[in-house]
């Protein structure tokens, strides 16, 4: 059996697994040293939810490198005062806080604190982040709005017992052109990207075409990500480190990261998915995402592209 035949058979099997789980997914695994890759629909555009915090961190760190921002500058941040399940960090604070720019980058990236992210967006608005990405040669990721817009979705308007209704709306209100009645899920309005674009971004960070100090700082942040329930169980081990960022919004479940093996091999792994199951808690979906991504990585490591 040829490698091409083996790859085709695997992709057919994995598409079936996703379909049975109720997932539409876009996956890409890339060997960061050879450039070989294997994926499932890696060029489909998705709203990226909290994955946008990686470009935000890059832009903030680049402005600090240029001398435009002082990493130690304190920023007064108003509390999020959110009580819905899920938000972390300052999103649940009750009192104002003064936090340095560099620490806001940590909270935004590693804890996925959206209040911290919006404090950074106040310093570097979305249009400026997009311009800096272009300056750095990062393409395929659209940065259009702050994180505040992600806290005003149907999920916040239903009681916890009725959150499935918000997910049903997210599933049913899309259009064939990937527009959506929920603005945060409409690719013409949302922050968007593809699995390939995020793999390109990770490659620029790990095989740096970015300024070295910016790339190093971003790798350190992604290694310190505390949200490790999605792909990490399939990639982190005593023989491998997993550095990543997750993104979750209504029925969207994403993760983009790099697994580094002790033998020196490094793979970018990106999974962008939307669930067709109307439920807020879907641990089985996270598990299947990890299994599909792991099988793609295993195949690439054994057979190549």
PDB file of C-alpha atoms in Angstrom, residues 26 42-49 51 139-144 178 187 190-198 254 270 272:
ATOM      1  CA  UNK A  26     -10.635  21.538  10.063  1.00  0.00           C
ATOM      2  CA  UNK A  42      -7.305  23.006   6.432  1.00  0.00           C
ATOM      3  CA  UNK A  43      -8.345  26.043   4.372  1.00  0.00           C
ATOM      4  CA  UNK A  44     -11.894  26.430   5.727  1.00  0.00           C
ATOM      5  CA  UNK A  45     -12.289  29.793   7.474  1.00  0.00           C
ATOM      6  CA  UNK A  46     -13.599  29.804  11.063  1.00  0.00           C
ATOM      7  CA  UNK A  47     -14.329  32.447  13.683  1.00  0.00           C
ATOM      8  CA  UNK A  48     -11.364  31.904  15.996  1.00  0.00           C
ATOM      9  CA  UNK A  49     -12.692  33.040  19.403  1.00  0.00           C
ATOM     10  CA  UNK A  51      -7.188  32.059  19.454  1.00  0.00           C
ATOM     11  CA  UNK A 139      -1.203  36.413   6.838  1.00  0.00           C
ATOM     12  CA  UNK A 140      -4.572  34.664   6.801  1.00  0.00           C
ATOM     13  CA  UNK A 141      -5.778  35.812  10.236  1.00  0.00           C
ATOM     14  CA  UNK A 142      -8.326  38.650  10.381  1.00  0.00           C
ATOM     15  CA  UNK A 143      -8.430  40.704  13.603  1.00  0.00           C
ATOM     16  CA  UNK A 144     -11.583  42.849  13.576  1.00  0.00           C
ATOM     17  CA  UNK A 178     -20.537  30.775   6.427  1.00  0.00           C
ATOM     18  CA  UNK A 187     -16.906  35.099   9.144  1.00  0.00           C
ATOM     19  CA  UNK A 190     -15.714  37.891  13.421  1.00  0.00           C
ATOM     20  CA  UNK A 191     -12.011  37.504  14.063  1.00  0.00           C
ATOM     21  CA  UNK A 192     -11.234  34.660  11.665  1.00  0.00           C
ATOM     22  CA  UNK A 193      -8.534  32.316  10.450  1.00  0.00           C
ATOM     23  CA  UNK A 194      -7.879  28.880   9.003  1.00  0.00           C
ATOM     24  CA  UNK A 195      -5.998  25.881  10.315  1.00  0.00           C
ATOM     25  CA  UNK A 196      -3.321  26.570   7.708  1.00  0.00           C
ATOM     26  CA  UNK A 197      -2.972  30.210   8.768  1.00  0.00           C
ATOM     27  CA  UNK A 198      -2.490  29.219  12.408  1.00  0.00           C
ATOM     28  CA  UNK A 254     -10.475  25.132  18.794  1.00  0.00           C
ATOM     29  CA  UNK A 270      -4.260  22.954  14.696  1.00  0.00           C
ATOM     30  CA  UNK A 272     -10.771  24.225  14.422  1.00  0.00           C
TER      31      UNK A 272
END
